[in-house]
Amino acid sequence: METKPQPQSRPNPTLLHGLIKLDTAVSLHLYTFFQPILPFYLLKSLELSGDGRLFFPITISILFLTTPIAALTTTPTPATLLLINLLIGLHLDILLVCLIKHLIQRPRPVYNKHMFRSFSVDHWSFPSGHASRVSFVAMFCFFYVNQISEVLLVDFLNFDAASRIVEHFVAVVGMWAATTSVSRVLLGRHFVLDVVAGACLGVLEGVLVFRVFNYENMRSWFR
């Protein structure tokens, strides 16, 4: 008696595949839901505020306009130290983001339109470079809040040391970082997991710069 072949059962999707599928669906839902609500110029402004093409030239320009070259090798001022450490962190961020993007190579959402790409790795989505950058800046401000308050807010911008702007400076930067990170999904540039991974990477970079890769430590290594 001829037996009928048993239908082959499909293998269960892996946990990673299921997570990516859920991430893609949630990201698309958020994008389509908020697109008619939030104005494009708002999301675009947040994108520009966290753009590395803005951070690097501004930071480097301020550093060289306010600091003689000789001072970099002698005793830098507190303002110079802040700018140098910020630049170290920004370079660390772009190196790690580019490396991870190259290794993972997750495509961006298919609905991502009209995006300018600075590097070839910008074709890839994971992790979000904007989320890592703004999260690093927020952590940098958290760790160096006393120096930033004294050098930037009080001495340069002439705010009162007891003013609410000085008191809540870190909270404002943190809200900007969180809003900019979320906007990456709502603008269609990234998936949710890209942004979460980028934010975690930025926090790690802030800790590394504060604890290890800062000007003071690195200068002592070469003495």
PDB file of C-alpha atoms in Angstrom:
ATOM      1  CA  MET A   1       0.000   0.000   0.000  1.00  0.00           C
ATOM      2  CA  GLU A   2       1.437   3.287  -1.085  1.00  0.00           C
ATOM      3  CA  THR A   3       1.915   5.799   1.697  1.00  0.00           C
ATOM      4  CA  LYS A   4       1.378   9.467   1.126  1.00  0.00           C
ATOM      5  CA  PRO A   5       4.424  11.657   1.780  1.00  0.00           C
ATOM      6  CA  GLN A   6       4.132  13.683   4.924  1.00  0.00           C
ATOM      7  CA  PRO A   7       4.085  17.445   4.369  1.00  0.00           C
ATOM      8  CA  GLN A   8       7.324  18.999   5.434  1.00  0.00           C
ATOM      9  CA  SER A   9       6.992  21.320   8.397  1.00  0.00           C
ATOM     10  CA  ARG A  10       8.643  24.674   8.074  1.00  0.00           C
ATOM     11  CA  PRO A  11      11.398  25.307  10.568  1.00  0.00           C
ATOM     12  CA  ASN A  12      10.568  27.748  13.327  1.00  0.00           C
ATOM     13  CA  PRO A  13      12.054  31.161  12.677  1.00  0.00           C
ATOM     14  CA  THR A  14      15.027  32.013  14.810  1.00  0.00           C
ATOM     15  CA  LEU A  15      14.722  34.473  17.645  1.00  0.00           C
ATOM     16  CA  LEU A  16      16.794  37.020  15.716  1.00  0.00           C
ATOM     17  CA  HIS A  17      14.637  36.692  12.611  1.00  0.00           C
ATOM     18  CA  GLY A  18      11.491  37.153  14.682  1.00  0.00           C
ATOM     19  CA  LEU A  19      12.964  40.165  16.454  1.00  0.00           C
ATOM     20  CA  ILE A  20      13.938  41.804  13.156  1.00  0.00           C
ATOM     21  CA  LYS A  21      10.487  41.132  11.730  1.00  0.00           C
ATOM     22  CA  LEU A  22       8.813  42.678  14.789  1.00  0.00           C
ATOM     23  CA  ASP A  23      11.213  45.624  14.694  1.00  0.00           C
ATOM     24  CA  THR A  24      10.425  46.237  11.020  1.00  0.00           C
ATOM     25  CA  ALA A  25       6.662  46.102  11.625  1.00  0.00           C
ATOM     26  CA  VAL A  26       6.728  48.385  14.678  1.00  0.00           C
ATOM     27  CA  SER A  27       8.999  50.888  12.916  1.00  0.00           C
ATOM     28  CA  LEU A  28       6.721  51.015   9.865  1.00  0.00           C
ATOM     29  CA  HIS A  29       3.659  51.477  12.077  1.00  0.00           C
ATOM     30  CA  LEU A  30       5.264  54.376  13.951  1.00  0.00           C
ATOM     31  CA  TYR A  31       6.409  55.976  10.702  1.00  0.00           C
ATOM     32  CA  THR A  32       2.993  55.771   8.995  1.00  0.00           C
ATOM     33  CA  PHE A  33       1.111  56.876  12.116  1.00  0.00           C
ATOM     34  CA  PHE A  34       3.165  60.001  12.837  1.00  0.00           C
ATOM     35  CA  GLN A  35       3.891  61.123   9.281  1.00  0.00           C
ATOM     36  CA  PRO A  36       0.580  63.018   8.874  1.00  0.00           C
ATOM     37  CA  ILE A  37       0.872  64.496  12.369  1.00  0.00           C
ATOM     38  CA  LEU A  38       4.417  65.771  12.765  1.00  0.00           C
ATOM     39  CA  PRO A  39       5.644  68.434  10.331  1.00  0.00           C
ATOM     40  CA  PHE A  40       8.566  67.397   8.161  1.00  0.00           C
ATOM     41  CA  TYR A  41      10.553  70.546   8.959  1.00  0.00           C
ATOM     42  CA  LEU A  42      10.518  69.635  12.678  1.00  0.00           C
ATOM     43  CA  LEU A  43      11.921  66.161  12.070  1.00  0.00           C
ATOM     44  CA  LYS A  44      14.418  67.535   9.562  1.00  0.00           C
ATOM     45  CA  SER A  45      15.574  70.179  12.047  1.00  0.00           C
ATOM     46  CA  LEU A  46      16.218  67.482  14.634  1.00  0.00           C
ATOM     47  CA  GLU A  47      18.141  65.498  12.024  1.00  0.00           C
ATOM     48  CA  LEU A  48      20.360  68.493  11.234  1.00  0.00           C
ATOM     49  CA  SER A  49      20.926  69.231  14.929  1.00  0.00           C
ATOM     50  CA  GLY A  50      22.536  65.813  15.389  1.00  0.00           C
ATOM     51  CA  ASP A  51      24.452  65.716  12.123  1.00  0.00           C
ATOM     52  CA  GLY A  52      28.178  64.980  12.347  1.00  0.00           C
ATOM     53  CA  ARG A  53      28.795  67.402   9.476  1.00  0.00           C
ATOM     54  CA  LEU A  54      27.644  70.089  11.904  1.00  0.00           C
ATOM     55  CA  PHE A  55      29.402  68.904  15.062  1.00  0.00           C
ATOM     56  CA  PHE A  56      32.872  68.353  13.660  1.00  0.00           C
ATOM     57  CA  PRO A  57      33.497  71.686  11.877  1.00  0.00           C
ATOM     58  CA  ILE A  58      31.934  73.733  14.664  1.00  0.00           C
ATOM     59  CA  THR A  59      33.929  71.998  17.414  1.00  0.00           C
ATOM     60  CA  ILE A  60      37.202  72.171  15.480  1.00  0.00           C
ATOM     61  CA  SER A  61      36.631  75.820  14.535  1.00  0.00           C
ATOM     62  CA  ILE A  62      35.938  76.860  18.129  1.00  0.00           C
ATOM     63  CA  LEU A  63      38.992  74.929  19.322  1.00  0.00           C
ATOM     64  CA  PHE A  64      41.425  76.622  16.920  1.00  0.00           C
ATOM     65  CA  LEU A  65      39.822  80.055  17.228  1.00  0.00           C
ATOM     66  CA  THR A  66      40.106  80.060  21.016  1.00  0.00           C
ATOM     67  CA  THR A  67      43.303  78.073  21.591  1.00  0.00           C
ATOM     68  CA  PRO A  68      46.847  78.782  20.369  1.00  0.00           C
ATOM     69  CA  ILE A  69      48.567  75.714  18.942  1.00  0.00           C
ATOM     70  CA  ALA A  70      51.296  75.944  21.575  1.00  0.00           C
ATOM     71  CA  ALA A  71      48.725  75.666  24.371  1.00  0.00           C
ATOM     72  CA  LEU A  72      47.687  72.219  23.163  1.00  0.00           C
ATOM     73  CA  THR A  73      51.079  70.807  24.121  1.00  0.00           C
ATOM     74  CA  THR A  74      51.579  72.715  27.386  1.00  0.00           C
ATOM     75  CA  THR A  75      48.744  73.361  29.834  1.00  0.00           C
ATOM     76  CA  PRO A  76      45.353  73.560  28.094  1.00  0.00           C
ATOM     77  CA  THR A  77      42.637  75.707  29.607  1.00  0.00           C
ATOM     78  CA  PRO A  78      39.448  74.056  30.939  1.00  0.00           C
ATOM     79  CA  ALA A  79      37.625  75.149  27.770  1.00  0.00           C
ATOM     80  CA  THR A  80      40.310  73.591  25.584  1.00  0.00           C
ATOM     81  CA  LEU A  81      40.170  70.333  27.536  1.00  0.00           C
ATOM     82  CA  LEU A  82      36.414  70.162  27.040  1.00  0.00           C
ATOM     83  CA  LEU A  83      36.691  70.706  23.301  1.00  0.00           C
ATOM     84  CA  ILE A  84      39.516  68.177  22.888  1.00  0.00           C
ATOM     85  CA  ASN A  85      37.655  65.508  24.863  1.00  0.00           C
ATOM     86  CA  LEU A  86      34.513  66.217  22.872  1.00  0.00           C
ATOM     87  CA  LEU A  87      36.454  65.754  19.630  1.00  0.00           C
ATOM     88  CA  ILE A  88      37.971  62.510  20.906  1.00  0.00           C
ATOM     89  CA  GLY A  89      34.491  61.201  21.630  1.00  0.00           C
ATOM     90  CA  LEU A  90      33.111  62.294  18.266  1.00  0.00           C
ATOM     91  CA  HIS A  91      35.965  60.520  16.470  1.00  0.00           C
ATOM     92  CA  LEU A  92      35.464  57.406  18.583  1.00  0.00           C
ATOM     93  CA  ASP A  93      31.767  57.488  17.737  1.00  0.00           C
ATOM     94  CA  ILE A  94      32.212  57.703  13.988  1.00  0.00           C
ATOM     95  CA  LEU A  95      34.834  54.936  14.017  1.00  0.00           C
ATOM     96  CA  LEU A  96      32.648  52.530  15.998  1.00  0.00           C
ATOM     97  CA  VAL A  97      29.485  53.324  14.031  1.00  0.00           C
ATOM     98  CA  CYS A  98      31.215  52.861  10.677  1.00  0.00           C
ATOM     99  CA  LEU A  99      32.778  49.581  11.832  1.00  0.00           C
ATOM    100  CA  ILE A 100      29.505  48.136  13.111  1.00  0.00           C
ATOM    101  CA  LYS A 101      27.561  49.279  10.042  1.00  0.00           C
ATOM    102  CA  HIS A 102      30.145  47.610   7.801  1.00  0.00           C
ATOM    103  CA  LEU A 103      29.997  44.358   9.777  1.00  0.00           C
ATOM    104  CA  ILE A 104      26.201  44.127  10.175  1.00  0.00           C
ATOM    105  CA  GLN A 105      25.081  45.694   6.863  1.00  0.00           C
ATOM    106  CA  ARG A 106      21.387  45.958   7.686  1.00  0.00           C
ATOM    107  CA  PRO A 107      19.557  47.794   4.880  1.00  0.00           C
ATOM    108  CA  ARG A 108      17.696  50.965   5.715  1.00  0.00           C
ATOM    109  CA  PRO A 109      13.875  51.050   5.614  1.00  0.00           C
ATOM    110  CA  VAL A 110      12.527  50.887   2.054  1.00  0.00           C
ATOM    111  CA  TYR A 111      10.503  54.042   2.721  1.00  0.00           C
ATOM    112  CA  ASN A 112      13.627  56.079   3.555  1.00  0.00           C
ATOM    113  CA  LYS A 113      13.698  58.814   0.909  1.00  0.00           C
ATOM    114  CA  HIS A 114      15.851  61.841   0.018  1.00  0.00           C
ATOM    115  CA  MET A 115      18.724  61.100   2.376  1.00  0.00           C
ATOM    116  CA  PHE A 116      22.188  62.520   1.776  1.00  0.00           C
ATOM    117  CA  ARG A 117      24.918  59.933   2.368  1.00  0.00           C
ATOM    118  CA  SER A 118      28.370  61.128   3.424  1.00  0.00           C
ATOM    119  CA  PHE A 119      30.038  57.706   3.517  1.00  0.00           C
ATOM    120  CA  SER A 120      29.443  54.386   1.798  1.00  0.00           C
ATOM    121  CA  VAL A 121      28.434  52.816   5.123  1.00  0.00           C
ATOM    122  CA  ASP A 122      25.558  55.308   5.332  1.00  0.00           C
ATOM    123  CA  HIS A 123      23.672  52.877   3.084  1.00  0.00           C
ATOM    124  CA  TRP A 124      23.377  50.637   6.145  1.00  0.00           C
ATOM    125  CA  SER A 125      20.987  51.176   8.998  1.00  0.00           C
ATOM    126  CA  PHE A 126      22.373  49.503  12.132  1.00  0.00           C
ATOM    127  CA  PRO A 127      23.209  51.267  14.404  1.00  0.00           C
ATOM    128  CA  SER A 128      21.888  54.806  14.148  1.00  0.00           C
ATOM    129  CA  GLY A 129      24.799  57.236  13.980  1.00  0.00           C
ATOM    130  CA  HIS A 130      22.585  60.153  14.995  1.00  0.00           C
ATOM    131  CA  ALA A 131      21.342  58.299  18.082  1.00  0.00           C
ATOM    132  CA  SER A 132      24.872  57.330  19.120  1.00  0.00           C
ATOM    133  CA  ARG A 133      26.203  60.848  18.562  1.00  0.00           C
ATOM    134  CA  VAL A 134      23.518  62.727  20.477  1.00  0.00           C
ATOM    135  CA  SER A 135      23.572  60.136  23.271  1.00  0.00           C
ATOM    136  CA  PHE A 136      27.327  60.557  23.553  1.00  0.00           C
ATOM    137  CA  VAL A 137      26.925  64.342  23.723  1.00  0.00           C
ATOM    138  CA  ALA A 138      24.274  63.961  26.437  1.00  0.00           C
ATOM    139  CA  MET A 139      26.529  61.656  28.476  1.00  0.00           C
ATOM    140  CA  PHE A 140      29.464  64.005  27.904  1.00  0.00           C
ATOM    141  CA  CYS A 141      27.430  66.884  29.314  1.00  0.00           C
ATOM    142  CA  PHE A 142      26.357  64.706  32.253  1.00  0.00           C
ATOM    143  CA  PHE A 143      29.918  63.786  33.202  1.00  0.00           C
ATOM    144  CA  TYR A 144      31.410  67.239  32.563  1.00  0.00           C
ATOM    145  CA  VAL A 145      28.432  69.292  33.752  1.00  0.00           C
ATOM    146  CA  ASN A 146      30.442  71.345  36.271  1.00  0.00           C
ATOM    147  CA  GLN A 147      33.096  72.323  33.738  1.00  0.00           C
ATOM    148  CA  ILE A 148      30.526  73.071  31.033  1.00  0.00           C
ATOM    149  CA  SER A 149      28.440  75.170  33.400  1.00  0.00           C
ATOM    150  CA  GLU A 150      31.440  77.225  34.449  1.00  0.00           C
ATOM    151  CA  VAL A 151      33.141  77.641  31.075  1.00  0.00           C
ATOM    152  CA  LEU A 152      30.202  77.856  28.678  1.00  0.00           C
ATOM    153  CA  LEU A 153      27.116  78.959  30.574  1.00  0.00           C
ATOM    154  CA  VAL A 154      28.568  81.255  33.245  1.00  0.00           C
ATOM    155  CA  ASP A 155      31.838  82.640  31.838  1.00  0.00           C
ATOM    156  CA  PHE A 156      30.980  82.749  28.120  1.00  0.00           C
ATOM    157  CA  LEU A 157      27.184  83.180  27.998  1.00  0.00           C
ATOM    158  CA  ASN A 158      27.015  85.128  31.291  1.00  0.00           C
ATOM    159  CA  PHE A 159      24.218  83.129  32.861  1.00  0.00           C
ATOM    160  CA  ASP A 160      23.853  83.296  36.615  1.00  0.00           C
ATOM    161  CA  ALA A 161      25.286  80.191  38.287  1.00  0.00           C
ATOM    162  CA  ALA A 162      22.018  79.714  40.187  1.00  0.00           C
ATOM    163  CA  SER A 163      19.753  80.181  37.157  1.00  0.00           C
ATOM    164  CA  ARG A 164      17.383  77.473  35.999  1.00  0.00           C
ATOM    165  CA  ILE A 165      19.165  77.188  32.662  1.00  0.00           C
ATOM    166  CA  VAL A 166      22.377  76.166  34.411  1.00  0.00           C
ATOM    167  CA  GLU A 167      20.510  73.951  36.868  1.00  0.00           C
ATOM    168  CA  HIS A 168      18.556  72.044  34.195  1.00  0.00           C
ATOM    169  CA  PHE A 169      21.155  72.125  31.420  1.00  0.00           C
ATOM    170  CA  VAL A 170      21.820  68.367  31.442  1.00  0.00           C
ATOM    171  CA  ALA A 171      18.095  67.579  31.477  1.00  0.00           C
ATOM    172  CA  VAL A 172      17.528  69.810  28.431  1.00  0.00           C
ATOM    173  CA  VAL A 173      20.393  68.168  26.535  1.00  0.00           C
ATOM    174  CA  GLY A 174      19.048  64.750  27.500  1.00  0.00           C
ATOM    175  CA  MET A 175      15.582  65.628  26.188  1.00  0.00           C
ATOM    176  CA  TRP A 176      17.098  66.867  22.933  1.00  0.00           C
ATOM    177  CA  ALA A 177      19.080  63.649  22.569  1.00  0.00           C
ATOM    178  CA  ALA A 178      16.026  61.474  23.223  1.00  0.00           C
ATOM    179  CA  THR A 179      13.813  63.483  20.852  1.00  0.00           C
ATOM    180  CA  THR A 180      16.417  63.438  18.097  1.00  0.00           C
ATOM    181  CA  SER A 181      16.857  59.685  18.490  1.00  0.00           C
ATOM    182  CA  VAL A 182      13.121  59.027  18.251  1.00  0.00           C
ATOM    183  CA  SER A 183      12.870  61.289  15.207  1.00  0.00           C
ATOM    184  CA  ARG A 184      15.127  58.905  13.284  1.00  0.00           C
ATOM    185  CA  VAL A 185      12.336  56.326  13.280  1.00  0.00           C
ATOM    186  CA  LEU A 186       9.580  58.853  12.605  1.00  0.00           C
ATOM    187  CA  LEU A 187      11.546  60.297   9.681  1.00  0.00           C
ATOM    188  CA  GLY A 188      11.932  56.817   8.219  1.00  0.00           C
ATOM    189  CA  ARG A 189      15.721  56.787   8.430  1.00  0.00           C
ATOM    190  CA  HIS A 190      16.031  53.888  10.879  1.00  0.00           C
ATOM    191  CA  PHE A 191      14.298  51.012  12.588  1.00  0.00           C
ATOM    192  CA  VAL A 192      13.625  51.091  16.329  1.00  0.00           C
ATOM    193  CA  LEU A 193      16.423  48.640  17.164  1.00  0.00           C
ATOM    194  CA  ASP A 194      18.901  50.770  15.205  1.00  0.00           C
ATOM    195  CA  VAL A 195      18.099  53.714  17.455  1.00  0.00           C
ATOM    196  CA  VAL A 196      18.177  51.693  20.679  1.00  0.00           C
ATOM    197  CA  ALA A 197      21.559  50.197  19.756  1.00  0.00           C
ATOM    198  CA  GLY A 198      22.891  53.626  18.739  1.00  0.00           C
ATOM    199  CA  ALA A 199      21.769  55.190  22.024  1.00  0.00           C
ATOM    200  CA  CYS A 200      23.419  52.399  24.047  1.00  0.00           C
ATOM    201  CA  LEU A 201      26.604  52.829  22.018  1.00  0.00           C
ATOM    202  CA  GLY A 202      26.610  56.579  22.676  1.00  0.00           C
ATOM    203  CA  VAL A 203      26.235  56.028  26.421  1.00  0.00           C
ATOM    204  CA  LEU A 204      29.163  53.590  26.339  1.00  0.00           C
ATOM    205  CA  GLU A 205      31.270  56.110  24.405  1.00  0.00           C
ATOM    206  CA  GLY A 206      30.542  58.764  27.012  1.00  0.00           C
ATOM    207  CA  VAL A 207      31.738  56.466  29.785  1.00  0.00           C
ATOM    208  CA  LEU A 208      34.866  55.501  27.804  1.00  0.00           C
ATOM    209  CA  VAL A 209      35.824  59.111  27.128  1.00  0.00           C
ATOM    210  CA  PHE A 210      35.261  60.126  30.747  1.00  0.00           C
ATOM    211  CA  ARG A 211      37.089  57.138  32.223  1.00  0.00           C
ATOM    212  CA  VAL A 212      39.716  56.168  29.642  1.00  0.00           C
ATOM    213  CA  PHE A 213      40.028  58.016  26.329  1.00  0.00           C
ATOM    214  CA  ASN A 214      40.304  61.592  27.524  1.00  0.00           C
ATOM    215  CA  TYR A 215      43.109  64.071  26.895  1.00  0.00           C
ATOM    216  CA  GLU A 216      44.509  63.858  30.403  1.00  0.00           C
ATOM    217  CA  ASN A 217      44.846  60.055  30.364  1.00  0.00           C
ATOM    218  CA  MET A 218      46.055  59.793  26.787  1.00  0.00           C
ATOM    219  CA  ARG A 219      48.707  62.459  27.356  1.00  0.00           C
ATOM    220  CA  SER A 220      50.094  60.502  30.315  1.00  0.00           C
ATOM    221  CA  TRP A 221      50.414  57.371  28.166  1.00  0.00           C
ATOM    222  CA  PHE A 222      53.027  59.052  25.950  1.00  0.00           C
ATOM    223  CA  ARG A 223      55.138  60.661  28.641  1.00  0.00           C
TER     224      ARG A 223
END
